[in-house]
Short mmCIF file of C-alpha atoms in Angstrom, two decimals:
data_model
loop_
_atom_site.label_atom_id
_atom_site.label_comp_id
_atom_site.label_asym_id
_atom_site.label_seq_id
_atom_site.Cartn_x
_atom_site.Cartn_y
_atom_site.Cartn_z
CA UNK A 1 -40.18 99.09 21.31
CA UNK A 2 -43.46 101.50 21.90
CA UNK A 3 -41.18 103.50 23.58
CA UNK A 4 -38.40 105.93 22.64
CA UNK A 5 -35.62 106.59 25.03
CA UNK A 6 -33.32 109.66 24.47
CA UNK A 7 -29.76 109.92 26.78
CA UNK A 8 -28.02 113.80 27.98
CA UNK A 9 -24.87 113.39 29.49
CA UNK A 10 -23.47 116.27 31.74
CA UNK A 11 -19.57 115.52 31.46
CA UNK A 12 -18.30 117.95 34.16
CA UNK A 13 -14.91 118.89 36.04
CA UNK A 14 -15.91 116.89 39.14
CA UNK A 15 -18.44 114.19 37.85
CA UNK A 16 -20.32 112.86 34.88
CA UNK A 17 -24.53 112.03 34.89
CA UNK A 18 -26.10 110.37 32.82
CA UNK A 19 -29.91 110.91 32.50
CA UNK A 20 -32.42 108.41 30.29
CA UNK A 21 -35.84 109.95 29.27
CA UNK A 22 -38.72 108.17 28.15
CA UNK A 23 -41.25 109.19 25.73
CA UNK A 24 -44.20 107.03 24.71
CA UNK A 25 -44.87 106.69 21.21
CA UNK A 26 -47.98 108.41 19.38
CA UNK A 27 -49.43 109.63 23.16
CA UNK A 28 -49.69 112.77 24.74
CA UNK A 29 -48.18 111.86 28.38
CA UNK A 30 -45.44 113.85 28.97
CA UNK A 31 -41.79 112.37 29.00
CA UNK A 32 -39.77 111.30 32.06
CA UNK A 33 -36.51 110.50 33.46
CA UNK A 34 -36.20 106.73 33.81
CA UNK A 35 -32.65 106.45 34.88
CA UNK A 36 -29.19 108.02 35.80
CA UNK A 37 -25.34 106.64 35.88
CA UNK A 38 -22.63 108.75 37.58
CA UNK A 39 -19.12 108.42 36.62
CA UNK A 40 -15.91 110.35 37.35
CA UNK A 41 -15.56 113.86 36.29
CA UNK A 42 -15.11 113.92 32.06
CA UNK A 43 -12.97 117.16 31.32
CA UNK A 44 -11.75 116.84 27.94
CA UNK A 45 -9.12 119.65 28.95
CA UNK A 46 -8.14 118.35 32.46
CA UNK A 47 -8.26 114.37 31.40
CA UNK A 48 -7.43 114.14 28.34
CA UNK A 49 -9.68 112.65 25.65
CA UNK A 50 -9.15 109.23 26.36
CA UNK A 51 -10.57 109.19 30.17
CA UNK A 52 -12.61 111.94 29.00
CA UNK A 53 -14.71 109.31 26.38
CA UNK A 54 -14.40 106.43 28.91
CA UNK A 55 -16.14 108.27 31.90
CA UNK A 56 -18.89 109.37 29.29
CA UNK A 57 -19.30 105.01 28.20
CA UNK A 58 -19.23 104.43 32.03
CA UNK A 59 -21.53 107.34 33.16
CA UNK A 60 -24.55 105.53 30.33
CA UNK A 61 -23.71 101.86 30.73
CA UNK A 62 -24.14 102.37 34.57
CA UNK A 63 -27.77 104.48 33.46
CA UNK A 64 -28.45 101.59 31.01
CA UNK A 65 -27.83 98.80 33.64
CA UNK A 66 -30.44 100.63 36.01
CA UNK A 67 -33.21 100.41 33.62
CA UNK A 68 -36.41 98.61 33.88
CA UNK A 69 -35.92 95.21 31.48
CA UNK A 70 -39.12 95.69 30.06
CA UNK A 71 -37.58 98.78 28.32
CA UNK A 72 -34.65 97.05 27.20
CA UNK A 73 -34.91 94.24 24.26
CA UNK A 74 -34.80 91.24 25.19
CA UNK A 75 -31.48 90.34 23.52
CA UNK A 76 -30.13 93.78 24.27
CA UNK A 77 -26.44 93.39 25.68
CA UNK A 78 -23.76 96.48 26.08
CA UNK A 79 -22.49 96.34 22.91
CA UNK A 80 -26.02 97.45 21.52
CA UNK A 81 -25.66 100.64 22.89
CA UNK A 82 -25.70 102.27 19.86
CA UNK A 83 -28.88 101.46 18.94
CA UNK A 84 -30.91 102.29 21.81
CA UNK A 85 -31.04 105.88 21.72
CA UNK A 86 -33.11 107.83 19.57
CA UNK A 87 -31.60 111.48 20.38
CA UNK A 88 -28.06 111.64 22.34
CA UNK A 89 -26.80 115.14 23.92
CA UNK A 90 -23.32 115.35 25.71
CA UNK A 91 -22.43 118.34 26.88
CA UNK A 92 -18.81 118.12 28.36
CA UNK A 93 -16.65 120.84 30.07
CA UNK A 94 -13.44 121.51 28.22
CA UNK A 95 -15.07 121.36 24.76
CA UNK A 96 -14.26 124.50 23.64
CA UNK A 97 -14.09 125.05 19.96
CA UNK A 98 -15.00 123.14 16.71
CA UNK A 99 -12.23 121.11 16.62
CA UNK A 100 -13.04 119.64 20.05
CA UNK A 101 -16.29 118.86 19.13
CA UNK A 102 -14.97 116.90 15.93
CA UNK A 103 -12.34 114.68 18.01
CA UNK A 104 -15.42 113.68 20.60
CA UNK A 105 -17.73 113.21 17.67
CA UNK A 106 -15.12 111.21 16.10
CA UNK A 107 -14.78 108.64 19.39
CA UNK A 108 -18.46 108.85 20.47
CA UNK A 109 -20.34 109.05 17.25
CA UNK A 110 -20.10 105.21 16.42
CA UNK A 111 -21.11 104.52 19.86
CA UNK A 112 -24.06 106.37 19.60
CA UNK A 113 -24.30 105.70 15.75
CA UNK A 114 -28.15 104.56 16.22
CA UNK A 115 -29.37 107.61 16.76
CA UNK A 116 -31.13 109.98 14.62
CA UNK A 117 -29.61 112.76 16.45
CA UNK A 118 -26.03 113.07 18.62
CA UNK A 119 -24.99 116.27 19.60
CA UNK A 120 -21.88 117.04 21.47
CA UNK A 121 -21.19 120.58 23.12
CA UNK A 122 -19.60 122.22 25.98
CA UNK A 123 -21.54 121.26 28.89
CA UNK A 124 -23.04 124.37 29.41
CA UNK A 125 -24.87 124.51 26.82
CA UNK A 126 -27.16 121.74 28.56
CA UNK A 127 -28.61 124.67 30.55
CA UNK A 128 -30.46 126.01 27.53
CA UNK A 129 -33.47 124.04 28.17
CA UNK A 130 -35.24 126.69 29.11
CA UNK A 131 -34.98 128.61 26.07
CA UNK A 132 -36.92 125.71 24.30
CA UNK A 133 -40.28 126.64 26.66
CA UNK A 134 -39.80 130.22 26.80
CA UNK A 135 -40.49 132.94 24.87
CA UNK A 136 -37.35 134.59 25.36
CA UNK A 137 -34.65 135.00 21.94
CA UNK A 138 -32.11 134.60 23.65
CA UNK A 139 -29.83 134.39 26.95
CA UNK A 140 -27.24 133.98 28.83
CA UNK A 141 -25.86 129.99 30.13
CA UNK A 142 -23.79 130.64 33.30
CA UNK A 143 -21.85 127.99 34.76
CA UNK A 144 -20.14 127.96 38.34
CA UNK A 145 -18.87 124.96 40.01
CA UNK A 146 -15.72 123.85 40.48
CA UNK A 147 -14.97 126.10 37.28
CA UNK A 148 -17.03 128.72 35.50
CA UNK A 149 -18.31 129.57 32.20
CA UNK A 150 -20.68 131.72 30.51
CA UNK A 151 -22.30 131.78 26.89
CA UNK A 152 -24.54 134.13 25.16
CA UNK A 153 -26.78 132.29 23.30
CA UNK A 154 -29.77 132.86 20.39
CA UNK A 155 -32.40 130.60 19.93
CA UNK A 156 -33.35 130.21 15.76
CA UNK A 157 -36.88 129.76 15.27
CA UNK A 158 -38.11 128.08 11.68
CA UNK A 159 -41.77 126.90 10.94
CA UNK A 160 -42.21 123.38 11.41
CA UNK A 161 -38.94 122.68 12.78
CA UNK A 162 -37.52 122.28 16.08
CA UNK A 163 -35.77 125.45 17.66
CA UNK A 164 -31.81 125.10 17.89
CA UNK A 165 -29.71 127.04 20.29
CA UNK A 166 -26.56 129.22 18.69
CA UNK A 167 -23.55 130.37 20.71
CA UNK A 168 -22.96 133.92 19.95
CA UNK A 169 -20.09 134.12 22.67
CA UNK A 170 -18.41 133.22 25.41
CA UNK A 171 -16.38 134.28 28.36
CA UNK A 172 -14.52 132.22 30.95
CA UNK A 173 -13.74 128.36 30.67
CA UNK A 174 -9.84 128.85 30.94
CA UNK A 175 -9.30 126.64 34.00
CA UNK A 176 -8.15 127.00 37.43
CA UNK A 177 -4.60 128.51 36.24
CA UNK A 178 -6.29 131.27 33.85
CA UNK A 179 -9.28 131.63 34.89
CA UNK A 180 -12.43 130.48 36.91
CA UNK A 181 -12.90 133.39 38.93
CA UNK A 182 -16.21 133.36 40.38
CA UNK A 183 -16.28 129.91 40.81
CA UNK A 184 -15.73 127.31 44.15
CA UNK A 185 -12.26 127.33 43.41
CA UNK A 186 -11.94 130.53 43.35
CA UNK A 187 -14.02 131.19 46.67
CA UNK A 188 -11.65 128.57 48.35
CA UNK A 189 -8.34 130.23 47.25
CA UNK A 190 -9.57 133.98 48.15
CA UNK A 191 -10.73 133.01 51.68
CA UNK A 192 -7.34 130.87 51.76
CA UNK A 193 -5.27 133.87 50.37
CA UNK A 194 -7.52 135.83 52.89
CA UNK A 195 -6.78 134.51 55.91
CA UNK A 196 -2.79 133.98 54.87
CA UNK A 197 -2.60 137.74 54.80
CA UNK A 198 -4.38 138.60 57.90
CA UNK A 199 -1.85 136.30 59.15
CA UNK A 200 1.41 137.35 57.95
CA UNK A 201 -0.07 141.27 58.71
CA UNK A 202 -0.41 140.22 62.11
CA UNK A 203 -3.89 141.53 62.55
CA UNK A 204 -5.92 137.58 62.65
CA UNK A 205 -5.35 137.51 65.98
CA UNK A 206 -6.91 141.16 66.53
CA UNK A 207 -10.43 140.06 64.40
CA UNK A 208 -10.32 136.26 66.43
CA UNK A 209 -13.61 137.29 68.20
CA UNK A 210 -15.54 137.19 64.48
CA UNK A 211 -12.60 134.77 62.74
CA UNK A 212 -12.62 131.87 65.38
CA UNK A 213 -15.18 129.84 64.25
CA UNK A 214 -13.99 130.08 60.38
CA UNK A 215 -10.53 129.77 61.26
CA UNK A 216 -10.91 126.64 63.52
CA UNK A 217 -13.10 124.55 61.05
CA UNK A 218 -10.72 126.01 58.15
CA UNK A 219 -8.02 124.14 59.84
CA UNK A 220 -9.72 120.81 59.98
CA UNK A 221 -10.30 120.67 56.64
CA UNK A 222 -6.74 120.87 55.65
CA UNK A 223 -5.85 118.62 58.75
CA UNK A 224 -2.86 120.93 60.20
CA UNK A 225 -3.01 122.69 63.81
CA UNK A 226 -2.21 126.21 63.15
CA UNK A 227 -2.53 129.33 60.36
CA UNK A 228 1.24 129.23 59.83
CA UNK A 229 0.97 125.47 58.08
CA UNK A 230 -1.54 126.03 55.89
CA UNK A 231 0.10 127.24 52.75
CA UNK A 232 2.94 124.71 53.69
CA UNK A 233 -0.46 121.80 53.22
CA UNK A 234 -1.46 123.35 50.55
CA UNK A 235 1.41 122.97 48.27
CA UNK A 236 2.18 119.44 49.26
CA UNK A 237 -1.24 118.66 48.05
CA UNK A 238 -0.53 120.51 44.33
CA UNK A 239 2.88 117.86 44.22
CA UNK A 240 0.85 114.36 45.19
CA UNK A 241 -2.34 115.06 42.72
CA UNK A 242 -1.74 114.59 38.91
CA UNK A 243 -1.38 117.86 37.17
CA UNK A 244 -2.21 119.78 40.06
CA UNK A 245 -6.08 118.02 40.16
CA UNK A 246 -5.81 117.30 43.60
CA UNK A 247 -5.27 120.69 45.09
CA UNK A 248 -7.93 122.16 42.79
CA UNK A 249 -10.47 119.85 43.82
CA UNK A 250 -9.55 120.17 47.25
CA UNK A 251 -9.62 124.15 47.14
CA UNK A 252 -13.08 123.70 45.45
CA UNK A 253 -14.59 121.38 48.05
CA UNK A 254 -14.00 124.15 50.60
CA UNK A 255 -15.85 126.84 49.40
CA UNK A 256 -18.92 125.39 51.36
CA UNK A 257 -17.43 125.78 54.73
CA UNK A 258 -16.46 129.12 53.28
CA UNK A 259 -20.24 130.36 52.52
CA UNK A 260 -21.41 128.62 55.54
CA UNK A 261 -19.52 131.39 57.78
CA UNK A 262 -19.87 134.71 55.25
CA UNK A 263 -23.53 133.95 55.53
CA UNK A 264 -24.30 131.74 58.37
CA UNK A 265 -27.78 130.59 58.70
CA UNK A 266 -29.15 129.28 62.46
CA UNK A 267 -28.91 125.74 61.25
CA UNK A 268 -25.42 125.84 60.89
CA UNK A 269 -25.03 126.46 64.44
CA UNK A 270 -22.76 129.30 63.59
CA UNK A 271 -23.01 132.54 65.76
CA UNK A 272 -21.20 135.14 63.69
CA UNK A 273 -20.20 135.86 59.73
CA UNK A 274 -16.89 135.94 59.27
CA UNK A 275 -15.61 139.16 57.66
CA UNK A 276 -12.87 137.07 55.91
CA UNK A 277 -14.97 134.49 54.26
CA UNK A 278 -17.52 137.18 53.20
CA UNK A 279 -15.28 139.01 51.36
CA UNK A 280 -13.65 135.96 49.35
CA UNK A 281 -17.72 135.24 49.19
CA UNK A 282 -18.53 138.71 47.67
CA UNK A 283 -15.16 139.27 45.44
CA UNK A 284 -16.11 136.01 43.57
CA UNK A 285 -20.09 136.43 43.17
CA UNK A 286 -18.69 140.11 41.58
CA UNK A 287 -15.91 138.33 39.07
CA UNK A 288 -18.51 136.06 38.19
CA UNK A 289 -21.43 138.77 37.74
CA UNK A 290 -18.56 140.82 35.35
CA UNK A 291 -18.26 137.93 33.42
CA UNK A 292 -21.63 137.65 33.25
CA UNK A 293 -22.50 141.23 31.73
CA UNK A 294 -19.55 141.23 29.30
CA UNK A 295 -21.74 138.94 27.42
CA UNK A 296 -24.21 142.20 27.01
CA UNK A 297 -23.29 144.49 23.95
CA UNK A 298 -25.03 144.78 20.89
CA UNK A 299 -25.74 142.41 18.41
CA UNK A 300 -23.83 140.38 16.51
CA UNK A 301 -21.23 139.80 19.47
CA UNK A 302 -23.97 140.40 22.23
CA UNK A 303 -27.56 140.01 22.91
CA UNK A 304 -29.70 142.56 24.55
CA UNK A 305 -31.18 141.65 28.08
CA UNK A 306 -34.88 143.02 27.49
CA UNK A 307 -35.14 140.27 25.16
CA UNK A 308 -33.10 137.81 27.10
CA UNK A 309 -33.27 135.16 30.17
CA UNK A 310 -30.40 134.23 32.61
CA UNK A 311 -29.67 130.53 33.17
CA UNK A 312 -27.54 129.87 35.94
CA UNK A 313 -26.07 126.14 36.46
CA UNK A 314 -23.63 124.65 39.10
CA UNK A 315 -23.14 123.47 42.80
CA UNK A 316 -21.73 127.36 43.83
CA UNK A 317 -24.09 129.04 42.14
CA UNK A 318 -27.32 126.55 43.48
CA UNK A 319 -26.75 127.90 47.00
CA UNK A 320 -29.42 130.56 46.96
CA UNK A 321 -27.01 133.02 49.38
CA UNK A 322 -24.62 132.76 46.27
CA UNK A 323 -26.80 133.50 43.50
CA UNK A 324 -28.61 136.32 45.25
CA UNK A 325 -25.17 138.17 45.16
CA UNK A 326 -24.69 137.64 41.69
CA UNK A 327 -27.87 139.00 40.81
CA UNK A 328 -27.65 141.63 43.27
CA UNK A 329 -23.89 142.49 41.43
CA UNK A 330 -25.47 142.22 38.11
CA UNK A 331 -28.13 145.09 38.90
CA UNK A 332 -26.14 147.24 41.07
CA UNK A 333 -22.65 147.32 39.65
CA UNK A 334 -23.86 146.88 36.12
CA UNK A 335 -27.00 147.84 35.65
CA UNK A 336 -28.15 144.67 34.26
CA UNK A 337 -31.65 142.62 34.39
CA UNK A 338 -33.14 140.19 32.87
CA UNK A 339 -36.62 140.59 31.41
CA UNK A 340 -37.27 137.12 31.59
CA UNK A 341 -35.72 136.24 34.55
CA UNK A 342 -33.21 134.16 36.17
CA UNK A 343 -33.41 130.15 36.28
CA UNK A 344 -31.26 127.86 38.30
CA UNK A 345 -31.16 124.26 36.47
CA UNK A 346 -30.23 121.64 39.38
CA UNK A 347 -29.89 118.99 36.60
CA UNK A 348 -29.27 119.92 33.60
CA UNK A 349 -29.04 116.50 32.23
CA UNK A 350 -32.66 115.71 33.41
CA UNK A 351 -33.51 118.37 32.01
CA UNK A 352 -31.54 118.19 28.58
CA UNK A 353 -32.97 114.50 28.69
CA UNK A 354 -36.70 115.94 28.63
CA UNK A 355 -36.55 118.69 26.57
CA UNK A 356 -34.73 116.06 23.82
CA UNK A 357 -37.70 114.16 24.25
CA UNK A 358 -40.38 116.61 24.28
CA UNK A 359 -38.58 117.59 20.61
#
């Protein structure tokens, strides 16, 4: 082939991508994305590691199948997978330690076994792309979607060799029962938890001129008729999903109609914030700002933000209204900025796919 493809897969809680770049040999055009597969969600904590490794096949067989054939061989069938790739990145939620990256390596390296490179990491890491381009030394990877994470990272520079991206730490990733404050989960249970208590205090009815609005769309998305049967809903959907994923995803899912009325915009059609969803809003841009700037201390355990840049990943944190509280959190209750700024990655597995091939 004149052509070398490279694969990043972005195994997360709710789905997996997979993103194919192309990079022509001995040119100067830039590479591209050429194709994408989307599976099922690939938590290695959440779905164990079987489901976990077949969503991560399914996510790049469904990329491979959408291909142009005249950058496939022309005896290429699925079982040639492994040979296809020239670099492979995974980044998978869950993967939290050494030992998780062996057991993927272990299921996925022969797969992959082609390649001159295959690296596997928690999927978080796939927002360091930007660190590869800048001039930055190092940074902070912020994750918050259905869950959250956050890594401090370094980037090691070494003449004539490609720059590689060390975790120095990490704060978050323990799941919807531990953790994952400041993440769509979390916005969905606060404004739930929210409106429970104005409701039991008696005082929802008092606030129904600014509420009504939340309160009635609130109510059809958990399909019941009144305040008093949501947390009865709420719990039937925790027994009928398998280890509680249902209710978690559902929780999650919400948080949109929950920003959409803290901070309504005239599109929406909305015709006043509701103090109730803007303070579930608020509480978890702050939790996930905290997070955040526990990752700044001095070196070796922390990495200074004047030499630093802050990428932020995930469908919560891409709705601008979001991320401008975190940052706003960040300078005013911590005192923190970034000297080189703050990037949102929409994809990080386009983007994981183009830096690999721009290596």
């Amino acid at each position: 082939m004149t052509a070398l493809l490279c694969l990043a897969v972005d195994g997360g809680g709710t789905k997996s991508r997979a993103v194919i770049s192309l990079r022509e040999r001995q040119t100067d055009c830039l590479p591209l994305v050429v194709s994408q597969g989307i599976a099922l969600g690939s938590n290695l904590a959440t779905e164990g590691l079987e489901v976990c490794v077949a969503r991560i096949k399914q996510a790049t067989i469904r990329a491979i199948r959408s291909l142009p054939s005249s950058l496939l061989p022309s005896d290429f069938n699925e079982a040639q997978v492994r040979s296809l790739f020239h670099k492979v990145w995974i980044g998978v939620s869950g993967v939290d330690n050494a030992p998780d990256v062996e057991l993927l390596s272990a299921h996925l390296g022969p797969y992959f076994s082609g390649a001159c490179s295959v690296r596997i990491t928690n999927d978080a890491l796939l927002l360091s792309s930007p660190l590869v381009i800048s001039d930055a030394i190092s940074g902070v990877l912020a994750v918050s979607g259905t869950g959250t994470v956050c890594l401090s990272v370094t980037v090691d520079r070494y003449p004539g060799r490609e720059k590689t991206i060390s975790q120095v730490a990490r704060r978050g990733g323990l799941g919807w029962l531990l953790g994952d404050e400041g993440s769509a989960f979390y916005v969905g249970k606060m404004a739930l938890r929210s409106v429970l208590y104005a409701f039991d205090a008696g005082t929802l009815n008092e606030s129904l001129h600014t509420e009504q609005e939340f309160i009635d769309e609130l109510l059809i998305y958990w399909n019941v008729r009144s305040v008093d049967s949501l947390l009865g809903i709420v719990y039937q959907t925790l027994s009928s999903g398998s280890a509680g994923t249902a209710v978690k995803f559902k929780i999650a899912e919400s948080a949109r109609l929950v920003l959409k009325h803290a901070i309504p915009r005239p599109e929406f059609g909305i015709k006043k914030s509701s103090d109730l969803a803007l303070s579930a809003v608020k509480l978890a841009a702050g939790h996930f700002a905290h997070d955040i700037a526990r990752l700044i201390r001095p070196f070796p355990n922390g990495i200074d933000p004047n030499q630093s840049i802050l990428c932020l990943g995930g469908s919560l944190v891409g709705q601008e209204t979001y991320r401008q509280l975190v940052l706003e959190s960040l300078k005013a209750d911590h005192g923190i900025e970034f000297a080189y700024g703050c990037t949102h990655i929409a994809d990080p597995a386009a983007d994981a796919a183009l830096a690999l091939a721009s290596l």
